[in-house]
Coordinates of N, CA and C in Angstrom, one line a residue:
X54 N 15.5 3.1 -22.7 CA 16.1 4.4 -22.6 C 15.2 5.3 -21.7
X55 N 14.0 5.6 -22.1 CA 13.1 6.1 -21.1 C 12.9 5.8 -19.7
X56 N 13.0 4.6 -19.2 CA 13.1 4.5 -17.6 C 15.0 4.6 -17.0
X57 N 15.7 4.5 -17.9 CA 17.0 5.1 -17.6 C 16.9 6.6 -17.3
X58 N 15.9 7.1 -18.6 CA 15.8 8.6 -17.8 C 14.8 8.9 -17.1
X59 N 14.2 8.3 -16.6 CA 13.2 8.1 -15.2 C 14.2 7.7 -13.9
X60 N 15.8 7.4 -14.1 CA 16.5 7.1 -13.1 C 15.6 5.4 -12.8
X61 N 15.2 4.9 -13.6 CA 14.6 3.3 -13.2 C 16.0 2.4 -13.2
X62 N 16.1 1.7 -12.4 CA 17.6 0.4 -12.7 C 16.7 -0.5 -13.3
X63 N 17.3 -0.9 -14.2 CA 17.1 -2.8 -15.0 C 16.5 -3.7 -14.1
X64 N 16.9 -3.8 -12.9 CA 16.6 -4.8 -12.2 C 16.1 -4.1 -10.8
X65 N 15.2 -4.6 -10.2 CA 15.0 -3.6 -8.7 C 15.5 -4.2 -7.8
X66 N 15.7 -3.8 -6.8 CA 16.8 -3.8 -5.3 C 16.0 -4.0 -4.7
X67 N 15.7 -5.4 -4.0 CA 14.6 -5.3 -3.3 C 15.4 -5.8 -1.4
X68 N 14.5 -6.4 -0.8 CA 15.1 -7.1 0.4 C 14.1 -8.1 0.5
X69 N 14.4 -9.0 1.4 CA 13.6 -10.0 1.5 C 13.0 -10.0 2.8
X70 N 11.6 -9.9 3.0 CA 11.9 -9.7 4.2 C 10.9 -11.3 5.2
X71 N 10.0 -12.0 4.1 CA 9.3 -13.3 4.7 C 9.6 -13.8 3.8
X72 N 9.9 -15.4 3.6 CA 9.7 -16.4 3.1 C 8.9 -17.3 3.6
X73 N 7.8 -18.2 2.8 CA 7.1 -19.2 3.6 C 7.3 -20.1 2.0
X74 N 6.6 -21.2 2.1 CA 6.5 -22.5 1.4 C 6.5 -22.6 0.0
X75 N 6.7 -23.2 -0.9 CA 6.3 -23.7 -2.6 C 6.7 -22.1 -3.0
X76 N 8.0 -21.6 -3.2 CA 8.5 -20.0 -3.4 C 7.8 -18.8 -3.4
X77 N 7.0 -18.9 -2.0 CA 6.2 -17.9 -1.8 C 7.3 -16.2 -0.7
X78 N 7.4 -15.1 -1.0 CA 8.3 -14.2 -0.3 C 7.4 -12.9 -0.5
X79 N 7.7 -12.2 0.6 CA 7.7 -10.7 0.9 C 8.7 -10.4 0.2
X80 N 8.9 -8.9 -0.3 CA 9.9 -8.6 -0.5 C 9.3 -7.0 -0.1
X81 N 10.3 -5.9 0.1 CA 10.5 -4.5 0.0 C 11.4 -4.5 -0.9
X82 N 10.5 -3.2 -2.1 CA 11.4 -2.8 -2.9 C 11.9 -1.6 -2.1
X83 N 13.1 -1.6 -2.5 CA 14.0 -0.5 -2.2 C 13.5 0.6 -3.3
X84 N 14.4 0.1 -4.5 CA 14.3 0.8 -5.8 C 13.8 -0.1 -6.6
X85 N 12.8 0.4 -7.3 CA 12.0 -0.1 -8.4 C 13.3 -0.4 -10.1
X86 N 12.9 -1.0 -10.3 CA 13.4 -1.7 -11.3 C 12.5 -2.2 -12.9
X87 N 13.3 -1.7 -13.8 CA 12.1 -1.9 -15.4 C 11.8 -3.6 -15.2
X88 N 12.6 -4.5 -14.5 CA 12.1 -5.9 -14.4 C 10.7 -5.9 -13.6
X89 N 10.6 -5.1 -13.2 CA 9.2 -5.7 -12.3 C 8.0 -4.5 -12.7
X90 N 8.7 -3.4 -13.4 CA 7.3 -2.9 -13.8 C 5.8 -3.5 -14.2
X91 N 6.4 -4.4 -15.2 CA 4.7 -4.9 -16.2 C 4.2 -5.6 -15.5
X92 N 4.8 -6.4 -14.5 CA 4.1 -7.1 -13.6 C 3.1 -6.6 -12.4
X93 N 3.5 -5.1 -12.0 CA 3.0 -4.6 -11.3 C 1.9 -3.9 -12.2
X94 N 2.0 -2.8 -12.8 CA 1.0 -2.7 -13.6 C 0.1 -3.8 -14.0
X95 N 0.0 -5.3 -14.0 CA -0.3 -5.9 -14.4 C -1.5 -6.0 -12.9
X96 N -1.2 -6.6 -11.9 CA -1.5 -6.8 -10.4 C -2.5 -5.3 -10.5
X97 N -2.1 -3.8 -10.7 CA -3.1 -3.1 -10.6 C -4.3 -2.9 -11.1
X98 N -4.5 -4.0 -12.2 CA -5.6 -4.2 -12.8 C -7.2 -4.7 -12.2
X99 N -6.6 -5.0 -11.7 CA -7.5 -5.7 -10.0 C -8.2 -3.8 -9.8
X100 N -7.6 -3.3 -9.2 CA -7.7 -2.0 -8.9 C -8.4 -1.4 -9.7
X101 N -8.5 -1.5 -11.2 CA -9.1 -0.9 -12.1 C -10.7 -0.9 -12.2
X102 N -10.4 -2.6 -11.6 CA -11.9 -3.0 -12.1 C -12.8 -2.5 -11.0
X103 N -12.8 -2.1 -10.0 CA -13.3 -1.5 -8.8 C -13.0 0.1 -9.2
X104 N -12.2 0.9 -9.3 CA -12.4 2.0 -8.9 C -11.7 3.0 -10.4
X105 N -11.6 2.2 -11.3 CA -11.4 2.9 -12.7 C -9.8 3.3 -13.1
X106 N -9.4 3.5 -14.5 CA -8.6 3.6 -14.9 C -7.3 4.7 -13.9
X107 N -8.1 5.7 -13.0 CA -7.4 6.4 -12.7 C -6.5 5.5 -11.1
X108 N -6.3 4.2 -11.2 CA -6.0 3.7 -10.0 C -4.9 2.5 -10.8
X109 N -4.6 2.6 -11.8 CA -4.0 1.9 -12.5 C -2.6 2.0 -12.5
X110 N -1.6 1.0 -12.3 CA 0.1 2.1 -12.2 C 0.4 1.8 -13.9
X111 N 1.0 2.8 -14.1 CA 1.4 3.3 -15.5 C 3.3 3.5 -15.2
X112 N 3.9 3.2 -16.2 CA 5.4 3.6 -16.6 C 5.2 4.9 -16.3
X113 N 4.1 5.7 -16.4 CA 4.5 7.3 -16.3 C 4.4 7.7 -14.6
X114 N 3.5 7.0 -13.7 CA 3.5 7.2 -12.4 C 3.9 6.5 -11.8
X115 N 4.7 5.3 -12.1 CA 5.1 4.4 -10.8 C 6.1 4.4 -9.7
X116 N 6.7 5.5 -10.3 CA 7.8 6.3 -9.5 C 7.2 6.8 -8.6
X117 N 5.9 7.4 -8.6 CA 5.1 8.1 -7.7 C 5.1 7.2 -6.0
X118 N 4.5 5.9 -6.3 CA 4.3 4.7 -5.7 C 5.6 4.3 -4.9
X119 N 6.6 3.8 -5.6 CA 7.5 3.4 -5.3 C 8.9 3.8 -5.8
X120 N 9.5 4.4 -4.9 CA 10.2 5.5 -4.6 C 10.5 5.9 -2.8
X121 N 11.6 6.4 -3.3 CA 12.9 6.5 -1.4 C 11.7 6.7 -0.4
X122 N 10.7 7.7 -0.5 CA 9.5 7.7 0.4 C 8.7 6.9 0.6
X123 N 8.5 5.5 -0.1 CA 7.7 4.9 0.6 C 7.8 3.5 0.9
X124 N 7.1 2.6 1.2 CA 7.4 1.7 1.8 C 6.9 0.3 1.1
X125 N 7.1 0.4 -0.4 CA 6.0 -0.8 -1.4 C 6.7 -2.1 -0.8
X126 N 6.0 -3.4 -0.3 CA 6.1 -4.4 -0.1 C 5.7 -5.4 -1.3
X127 N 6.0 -6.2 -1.5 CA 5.0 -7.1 -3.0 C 5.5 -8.1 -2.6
X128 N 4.7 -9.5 -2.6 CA 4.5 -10.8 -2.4 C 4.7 -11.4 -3.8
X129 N 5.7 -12.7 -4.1 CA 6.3 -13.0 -5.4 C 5.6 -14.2 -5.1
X130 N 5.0 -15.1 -6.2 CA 4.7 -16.5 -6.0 C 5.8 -17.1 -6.8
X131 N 6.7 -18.1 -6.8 CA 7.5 -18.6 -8.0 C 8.4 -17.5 -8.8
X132 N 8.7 -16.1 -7.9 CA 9.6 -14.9 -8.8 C 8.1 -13.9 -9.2
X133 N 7.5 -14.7 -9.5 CA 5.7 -13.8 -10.4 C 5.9 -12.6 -9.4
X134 N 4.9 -11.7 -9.1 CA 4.8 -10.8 -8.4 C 3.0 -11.0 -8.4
X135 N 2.6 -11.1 -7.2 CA 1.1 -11.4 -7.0 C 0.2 -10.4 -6.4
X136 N 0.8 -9.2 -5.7 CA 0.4 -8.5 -5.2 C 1.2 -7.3 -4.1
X137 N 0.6 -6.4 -4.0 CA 1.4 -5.4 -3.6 C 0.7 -4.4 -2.0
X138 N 1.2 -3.8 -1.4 CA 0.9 -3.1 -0.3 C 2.4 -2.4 0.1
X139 N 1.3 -1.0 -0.2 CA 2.0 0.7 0.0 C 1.9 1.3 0.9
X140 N 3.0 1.7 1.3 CA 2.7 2.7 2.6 C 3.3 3.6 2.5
X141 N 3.1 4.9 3.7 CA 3.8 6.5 3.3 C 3.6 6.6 4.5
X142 N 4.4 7.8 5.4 CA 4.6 8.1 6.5 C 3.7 8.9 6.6
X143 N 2.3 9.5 7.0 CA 1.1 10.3 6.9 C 1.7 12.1 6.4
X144 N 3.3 12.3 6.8 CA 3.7 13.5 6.7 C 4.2 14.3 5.3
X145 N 4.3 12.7 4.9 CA 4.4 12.7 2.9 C 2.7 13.7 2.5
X146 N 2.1 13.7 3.3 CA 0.9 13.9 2.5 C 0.4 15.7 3.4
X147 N 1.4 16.2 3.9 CA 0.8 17.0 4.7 C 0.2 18.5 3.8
X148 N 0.4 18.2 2.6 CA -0.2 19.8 1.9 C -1.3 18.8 1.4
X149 N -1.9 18.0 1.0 CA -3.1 17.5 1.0 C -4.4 17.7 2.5
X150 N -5.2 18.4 1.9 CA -6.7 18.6 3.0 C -7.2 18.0 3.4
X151 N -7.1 16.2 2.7 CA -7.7 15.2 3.6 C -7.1 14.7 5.3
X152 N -5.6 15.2 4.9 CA -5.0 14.6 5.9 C -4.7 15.4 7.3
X153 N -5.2 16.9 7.2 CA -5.1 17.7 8.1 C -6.3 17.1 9.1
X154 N -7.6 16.1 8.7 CA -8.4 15.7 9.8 C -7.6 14.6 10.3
X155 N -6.7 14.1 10.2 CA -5.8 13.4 11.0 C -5.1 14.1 12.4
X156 N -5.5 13.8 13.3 CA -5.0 14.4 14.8 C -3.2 13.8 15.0
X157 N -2.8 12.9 14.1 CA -1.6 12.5 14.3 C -0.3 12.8 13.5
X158 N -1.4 13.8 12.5 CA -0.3 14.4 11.6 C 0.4 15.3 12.6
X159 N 2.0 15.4 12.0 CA 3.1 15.9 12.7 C 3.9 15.1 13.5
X160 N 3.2 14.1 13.7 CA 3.3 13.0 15.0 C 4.4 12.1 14.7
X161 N 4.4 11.8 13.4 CA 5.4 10.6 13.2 C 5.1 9.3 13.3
X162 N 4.3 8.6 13.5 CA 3.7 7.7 14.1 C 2.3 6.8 13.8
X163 N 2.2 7.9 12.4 CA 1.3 6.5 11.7 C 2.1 6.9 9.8
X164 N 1.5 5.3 9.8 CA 1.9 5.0 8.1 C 0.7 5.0 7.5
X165 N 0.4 5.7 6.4 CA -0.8 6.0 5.5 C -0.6 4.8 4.6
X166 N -1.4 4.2 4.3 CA -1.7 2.8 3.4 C -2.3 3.0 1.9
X167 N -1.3 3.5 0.7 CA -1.7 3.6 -0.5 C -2.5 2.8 -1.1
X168 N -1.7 1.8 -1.3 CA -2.8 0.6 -1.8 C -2.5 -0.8 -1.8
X169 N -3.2 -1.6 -1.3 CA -3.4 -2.8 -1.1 C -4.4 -4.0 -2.2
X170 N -3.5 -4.9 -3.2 CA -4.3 -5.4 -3.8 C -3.4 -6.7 -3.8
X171 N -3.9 -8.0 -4.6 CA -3.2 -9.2 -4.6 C -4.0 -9.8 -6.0
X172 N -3.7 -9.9 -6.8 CA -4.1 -10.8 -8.1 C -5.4 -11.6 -8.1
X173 N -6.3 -11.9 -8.7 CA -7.8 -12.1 -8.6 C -7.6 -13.8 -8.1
X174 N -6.5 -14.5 -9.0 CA -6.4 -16.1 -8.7 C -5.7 -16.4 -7.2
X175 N -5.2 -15.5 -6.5 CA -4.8 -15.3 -5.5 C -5.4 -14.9 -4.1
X176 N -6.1 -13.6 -4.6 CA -7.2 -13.2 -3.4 C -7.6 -14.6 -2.3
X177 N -8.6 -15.6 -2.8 CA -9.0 -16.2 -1.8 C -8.1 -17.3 -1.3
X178 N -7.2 -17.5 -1.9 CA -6.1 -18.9 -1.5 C -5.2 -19.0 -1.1
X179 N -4.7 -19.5 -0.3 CA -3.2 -19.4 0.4 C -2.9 -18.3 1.7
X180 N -3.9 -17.8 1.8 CA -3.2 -17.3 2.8 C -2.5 -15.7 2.3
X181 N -2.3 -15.7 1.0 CA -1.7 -14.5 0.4 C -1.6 -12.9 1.3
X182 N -3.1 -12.9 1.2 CA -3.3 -11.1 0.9 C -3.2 -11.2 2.4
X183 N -3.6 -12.1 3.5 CA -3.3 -11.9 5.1 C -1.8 -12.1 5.7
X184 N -1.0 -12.8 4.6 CA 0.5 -13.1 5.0 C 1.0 -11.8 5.0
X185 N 0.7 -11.2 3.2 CA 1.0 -10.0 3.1 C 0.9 -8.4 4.0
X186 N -0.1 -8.5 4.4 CA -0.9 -7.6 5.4 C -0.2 -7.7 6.9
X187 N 0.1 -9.1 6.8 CA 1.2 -8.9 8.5 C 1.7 -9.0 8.3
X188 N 3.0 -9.2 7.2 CA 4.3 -8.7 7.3 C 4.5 -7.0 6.8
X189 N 3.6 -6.3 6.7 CA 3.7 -5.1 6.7 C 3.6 -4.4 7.7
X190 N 2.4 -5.3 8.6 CA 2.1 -4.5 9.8 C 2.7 -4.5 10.7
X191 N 3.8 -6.0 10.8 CA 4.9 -6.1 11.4 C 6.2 -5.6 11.4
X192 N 6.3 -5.1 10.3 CA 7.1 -4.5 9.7 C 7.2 -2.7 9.9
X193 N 6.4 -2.3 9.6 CA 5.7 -0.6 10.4 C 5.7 -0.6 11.8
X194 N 5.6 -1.6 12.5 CA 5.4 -1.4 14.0 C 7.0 -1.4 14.6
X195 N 7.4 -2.5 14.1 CA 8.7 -2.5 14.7 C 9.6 -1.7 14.5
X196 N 9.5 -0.6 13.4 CA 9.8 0.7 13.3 C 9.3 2.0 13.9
X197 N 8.8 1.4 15.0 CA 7.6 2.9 16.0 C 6.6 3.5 15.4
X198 N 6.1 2.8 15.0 CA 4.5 3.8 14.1 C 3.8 2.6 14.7
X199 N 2.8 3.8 15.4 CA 1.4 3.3 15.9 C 0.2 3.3 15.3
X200 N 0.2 3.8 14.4 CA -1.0 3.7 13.5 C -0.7 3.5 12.3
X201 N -1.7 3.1 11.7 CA -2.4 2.3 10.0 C -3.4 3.3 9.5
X202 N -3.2 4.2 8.7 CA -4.5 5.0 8.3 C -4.7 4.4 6.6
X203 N -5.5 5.1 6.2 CA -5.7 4.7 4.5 C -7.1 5.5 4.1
X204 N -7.7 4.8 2.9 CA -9.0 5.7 2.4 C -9.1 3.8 1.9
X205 N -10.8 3.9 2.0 CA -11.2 2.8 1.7 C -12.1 2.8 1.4
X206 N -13.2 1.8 0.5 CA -14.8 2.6 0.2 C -16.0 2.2 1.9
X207 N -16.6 2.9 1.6 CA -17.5 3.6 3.0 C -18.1 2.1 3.0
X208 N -17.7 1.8 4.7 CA -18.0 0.5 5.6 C -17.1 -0.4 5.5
X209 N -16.0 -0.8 4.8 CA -15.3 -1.4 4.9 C -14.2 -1.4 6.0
X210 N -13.6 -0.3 6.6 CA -12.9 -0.1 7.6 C -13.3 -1.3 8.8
X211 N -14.6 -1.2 9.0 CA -15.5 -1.6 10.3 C -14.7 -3.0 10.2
X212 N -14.3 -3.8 8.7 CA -13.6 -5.3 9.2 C -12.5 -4.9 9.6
X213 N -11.7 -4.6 10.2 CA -10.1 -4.3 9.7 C -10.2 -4.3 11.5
X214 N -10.7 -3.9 12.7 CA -10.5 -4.3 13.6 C -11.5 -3.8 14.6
X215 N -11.9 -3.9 15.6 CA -12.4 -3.3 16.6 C -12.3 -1.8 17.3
X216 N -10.5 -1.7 16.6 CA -10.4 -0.2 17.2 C -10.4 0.7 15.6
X217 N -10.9 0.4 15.3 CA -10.4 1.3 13.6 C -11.6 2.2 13.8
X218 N -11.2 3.3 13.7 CA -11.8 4.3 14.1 C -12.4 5.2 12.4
X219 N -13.4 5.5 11.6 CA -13.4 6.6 11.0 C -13.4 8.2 10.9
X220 N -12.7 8.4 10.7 CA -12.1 9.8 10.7 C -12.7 11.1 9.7
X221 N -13.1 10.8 8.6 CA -13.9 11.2 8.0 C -14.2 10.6 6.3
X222 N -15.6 11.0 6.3 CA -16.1 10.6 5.0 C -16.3 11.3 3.7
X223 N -15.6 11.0 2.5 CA -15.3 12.0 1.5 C -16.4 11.2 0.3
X224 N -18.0 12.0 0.5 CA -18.7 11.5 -1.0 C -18.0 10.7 -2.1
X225 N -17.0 11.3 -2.4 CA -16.8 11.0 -3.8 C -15.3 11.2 -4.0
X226 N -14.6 10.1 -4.4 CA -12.6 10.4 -3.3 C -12.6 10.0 -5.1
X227 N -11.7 11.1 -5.4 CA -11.0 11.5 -6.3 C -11.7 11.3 -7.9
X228 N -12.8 11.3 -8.2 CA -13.7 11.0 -9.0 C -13.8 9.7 -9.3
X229 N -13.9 9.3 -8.3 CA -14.4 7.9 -8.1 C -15.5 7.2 -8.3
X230 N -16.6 8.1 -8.0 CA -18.1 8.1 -8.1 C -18.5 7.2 -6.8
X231 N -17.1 6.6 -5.9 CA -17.7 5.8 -4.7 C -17.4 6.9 -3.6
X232 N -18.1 6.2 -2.8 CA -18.2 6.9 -1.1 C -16.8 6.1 -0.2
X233 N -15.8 7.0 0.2 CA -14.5 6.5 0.7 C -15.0 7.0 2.1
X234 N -14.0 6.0 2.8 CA -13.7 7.0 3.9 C -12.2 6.5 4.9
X235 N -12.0 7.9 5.2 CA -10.6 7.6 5.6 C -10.8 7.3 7.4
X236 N -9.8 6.1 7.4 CA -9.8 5.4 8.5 C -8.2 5.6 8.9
X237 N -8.4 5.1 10.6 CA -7.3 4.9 11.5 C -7.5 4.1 12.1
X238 N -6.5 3.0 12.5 CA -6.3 2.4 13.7 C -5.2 1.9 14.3
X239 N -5.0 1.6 15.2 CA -3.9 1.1 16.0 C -3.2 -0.1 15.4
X240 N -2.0 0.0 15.6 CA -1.0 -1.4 15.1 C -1.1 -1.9 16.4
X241 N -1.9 -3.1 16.4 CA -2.1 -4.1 18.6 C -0.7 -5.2 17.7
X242 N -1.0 -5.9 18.5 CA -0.4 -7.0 18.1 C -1.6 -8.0 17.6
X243 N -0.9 -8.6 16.9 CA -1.5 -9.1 15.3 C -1.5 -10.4 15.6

């Protein structure tokens, strides 16, 4: 009854957007659905263990996440749900201060990167978290957005490509107690 009155459907609406081998799929959720809640909450737990309870999806925020504004993609092993990657159009975020050092805000043309995580038995095998990651990127680009921004902890950007530029560095991103810093870069071809 509660996620009925959160407007949640029973089942989520998703699309399919990659298939590859042994029932591995992309999907985009459209609309989130109470069938895939726990499992996702479950997948943010990864997230927890790195940057603390406040990064966790809860029944009370996951609407926040996934919802008509953004763009959650999640990878199913076997139906399971293994992992997930969020995106927002940078202009969802325009009364936030971090994102006025973005020179592209207004622009249209980059997608902000909420969060990216893939289940701990998952991470190094298969191919997962990099299938994942380009059918997102492929997926954002072929929609005219030239850029990828996000917040990430300080030095990690530098893997993600040659043009990824840091934009600025926030001590301490959202009482985190870690050093973030928010990054851009170009969607090349992948």
């Amino acid at each position: 009854m509660e996620q009925l009155a959160l407007g949640i459907l029973e089942k989520s609406k998703t699309k399919v957007i990659a298939e590859g081998i042994n029932g591995f799929k992309i999907e985009l959720i459209e609309k989130i659905g109470s069938d895939d809640i726990a499992q996702l909450i479950e997948v943010s737990e990864e997230l927890v263990k790195k940057f603390g309870e406040g990064a966790k999806l809860t029944k009370s925020n996951i609407t926040k996440y996934f919802n008509k504004d953004t763009l959650p993609f999640v990878a199913r092993q076997n139906s399971k749900i293994i992992g997930y990657i969020i995106g927002v159009p940078l202009e969802y975020f325009r009364k936030e201060a971090w994102a006025h050092y973005d020179i592209n805000l207004g622009k249209n043309n980059t997608i902000y990167t909420y969060a990216f995580v893939v289940s701990g038995p998952f991470q190094k095998r298969g191919g997962y978290s990099k299938s994942l990651k380009r059918v997102y990127l492929n997926w954002v680009k072929k929609r005219n957005y030239h850029f990828i921004t996000g917040h990430t902890e300080l030095g990690v950007a530098k893997n993600f490509s040659r043009n990824t530029e840091t934009v600025k560095i926030f001590p301490e991103w959202y009482g985190s107690r870690v050093s973030f810093e928010y990054y851009r870069r170009p969607i090349l071809e992948e």
